GROMACS .gro file of C-alpha atoms in nm:
model
  119
    1MET     CA    1   4.338  -7.317  -6.761
    2THR     CA    2   4.111  -7.495  -6.508
    3LEU     CA    3   4.428  -7.633  -6.331
    4LEU     CA    4   4.582  -7.293  -6.302
    5TRP     CA    5   4.278  -7.134  -6.151
    6ALA     CA    6   4.232  -7.433  -5.920
    7PHE     CA    7   4.589  -7.387  -5.805
    8ILE     CA    8   4.545  -7.005  -5.761
    9ILE     CA    9   4.212  -7.016  -5.572
   10GLY     CA   10   4.320  -7.304  -5.352
   11GLY     CA   11   4.651  -7.120  -5.278
   12LEU     CA   12   4.464  -6.791  -5.191
   13ILE     CA   13   4.246  -6.983  -4.947
   14CYS     CA   14   4.561  -7.111  -4.796
   15VAL     CA   15   4.716  -6.776  -4.788
   16VAL     CA   16   4.422  -6.635  -4.595
   17GLY     CA   17   4.457  -6.910  -4.336
   18GLN     CA   18   4.827  -6.846  -4.304
   19LEU     CA   19   4.766  -6.477  -4.254
   20LEU     CA   20   4.505  -6.546  -3.987
   21ILE     CA   21   4.768  -6.753  -3.806
   22ASP     CA   22   5.042  -6.501  -3.831
   23LEU     CA   23   4.850  -6.181  -3.787
   24THR     CA   24   4.597  -6.273  -3.523
   25LYS     CA   25   4.582  -6.458  -3.196
   26LEU     CA   26   4.336  -6.714  -3.334
   27THR     CA   27   4.427  -7.073  -3.280
   28PRO     CA   28   4.450  -7.313  -3.565
   29ALA     CA   29   4.145  -7.500  -3.436
   30ARG     CA   30   3.941  -7.178  -3.437
   31ILE     CA   31   4.061  -7.092  -3.786
   32LEU     CA   32   3.960  -7.439  -3.899
   33VAL     CA   33   3.608  -7.391  -3.753
   34LEU     CA   34   3.597  -7.046  -3.910
   35PHE     CA   35   3.676  -7.184  -4.260
   36VAL     CA   36   3.421  -7.470  -4.237
   37VAL     CA   37   3.146  -7.230  -4.110
   38ALA     CA   38   3.235  -6.980  -4.381
   39GLY     CA   39   3.205  -7.245  -4.638
   40CYS     CA   40   2.872  -7.337  -4.510
   41LEU     CA   41   2.749  -6.986  -4.498
   42LEU     CA   42   2.878  -6.893  -4.849
   43SER     CA   43   2.707  -7.219  -4.982
   44GLY     CA   44   2.397  -7.118  -4.815
   45ILE     CA   45   2.374  -6.800  -5.001
   46GLY     CA   46   2.488  -6.957  -5.326
   47TRP     CA   47   2.828  -6.786  -5.360
   48TYR     CA   48   3.049  -7.087  -5.304
   49GLN     CA   49   2.900  -7.296  -5.579
   50ARG     CA   50   3.007  -7.028  -5.820
   51LEU     CA   51   3.354  -7.048  -5.683
   52VAL     CA   52   3.350  -7.425  -5.710
   53ASP     CA   53   3.213  -7.398  -6.076
   54PHE     CA   54   3.508  -7.161  -6.152
   55ALA     CA   55   3.792  -7.325  -5.959
   56GLY     CA   56   3.700  -7.691  -5.923
   57ALA     CA   57   3.907  -7.880  -5.675
   58GLY     CA   58   4.099  -7.562  -5.582
   59ALA     CA   59   3.785  -7.460  -5.393
   60LEU     CA   60   3.658  -7.811  -5.295
   61VAL     CA   61   3.972  -7.939  -5.131
   62PRO     CA   62   4.042  -7.664  -4.865
   63LEU     CA   63   3.827  -7.646  -4.546
   64PRO     CA   64   3.566  -7.412  -4.685
   65GLY     CA   65   3.498  -7.686  -4.938
   66PHE     CA   66   3.423  -7.921  -4.655
   67GLY     CA   67   3.166  -7.673  -4.520
   68HIS     CA   68   3.020  -7.638  -4.873
   69ILE     CA   69   2.971  -8.009  -4.903
   70LEU     CA   70   2.813  -8.037  -4.570
   71ALA     CA   71   2.562  -7.755  -4.658
   72THR     CA   72   2.488  -7.896  -4.996
   73GLY     CA   73   2.429  -8.241  -4.842
   74VAL     CA   74   2.196  -8.095  -4.588
   75LYS     CA   75   2.007  -7.908  -4.846
   76LYS     CA   76   1.955  -8.200  -5.062
   77ALA     CA   77   1.848  -8.430  -4.773
   78VAL     CA   78   1.588  -8.173  -4.665
   79ASP     CA   79   1.458  -8.152  -5.013
   80GLU     CA   80   1.426  -8.531  -5.034
   81ARG     CA   81   1.332  -8.629  -4.675
   82GLY     CA   82   1.222  -8.320  -4.496
   83LEU     CA   83   1.331  -8.216  -4.156
   84ILE     CA   84   1.522  -8.531  -4.067
   85GLY     CA   85   1.755  -8.439  -4.352
   86VAL     CA   86   1.915  -8.167  -4.131
   87ILE     CA   87   2.057  -8.445  -3.924
   88THR     CA   88   2.140  -8.698  -4.196
   89GLY     CA   89   2.241  -8.487  -4.494
   90GLY     CA   90   2.585  -8.382  -4.373
   91PHE     CA   91   2.680  -8.732  -4.268
   92THR     CA   92   2.564  -8.880  -4.610
   93ALA     CA   93   2.739  -8.612  -4.805
   94MET     CA   94   3.077  -8.661  -4.635
   95ALA     CA   95   3.070  -9.029  -4.579
   96GLY     CA   96   3.302  -9.110  -4.864
   97GLY     CA   97   3.565  -8.845  -4.778
   98VAL     CA   98   3.574  -8.931  -4.409
   99THR     CA   99   3.604  -9.315  -4.497
  100VAL     CA  100   3.901  -9.236  -4.729
  101ALA     CA  101   4.075  -9.027  -4.466
  102ILE     CA  102   4.034  -9.303  -4.201
  103VAL     CA  103   4.154  -9.581  -4.427
  104PHE     CA  104   4.469  -9.387  -4.564
  105GLY     CA  105   4.535  -9.264  -4.197
  106TYR     CA  106   4.536  -9.624  -4.093
  107LEU     CA  107   4.751  -9.735  -4.376
  108ALA     CA  108   5.003  -9.458  -4.304
  109ALA     CA  109   5.016  -9.572  -3.931
  110LEU     CA  110   5.081  -9.928  -4.044
  111VAL     CA  111   5.377  -9.843  -4.266
  112SER     CA  112   5.530  -9.562  -4.048
  113LYS     CA  113   5.769  -9.616  -3.761
  114PRO     CA  114   5.712  -9.389  -3.468
  115SER     CA  115   6.046  -9.236  -3.330
  116GLY     CA  116   5.947  -9.219  -2.977
  117ASP     CA  117   6.071  -8.845  -2.951
  118THR     CA  118   5.740  -8.692  -2.905
  119PRO     CA  119   5.749  -8.392  -2.671
   0.00000   0.00000   0.00000
């Protein structure tokens, strides 16, 4: 049942993004920022953690999940180190995910062949 809810919640987050692309004049970059900020704000008031507890990866993988992890990392770092945690907490919380993205992006670049047909 957890996998089903993860699929449904993750899919609904993606549907909201697609609707924003189709029905508004917002650019994809602005929608990305909107989703990350929404994840931070919802995490700050305690709502996003409830969604994560319910849907698991379905709530953590999309962009609001990135904002949630940033906010959670900052909160933890502030509790542990004080005001300097505002600066270091987000970096510490996301270090693993960013590293994996860079490594796999590099590996994909090594094994792919550019077509040269870029516009």
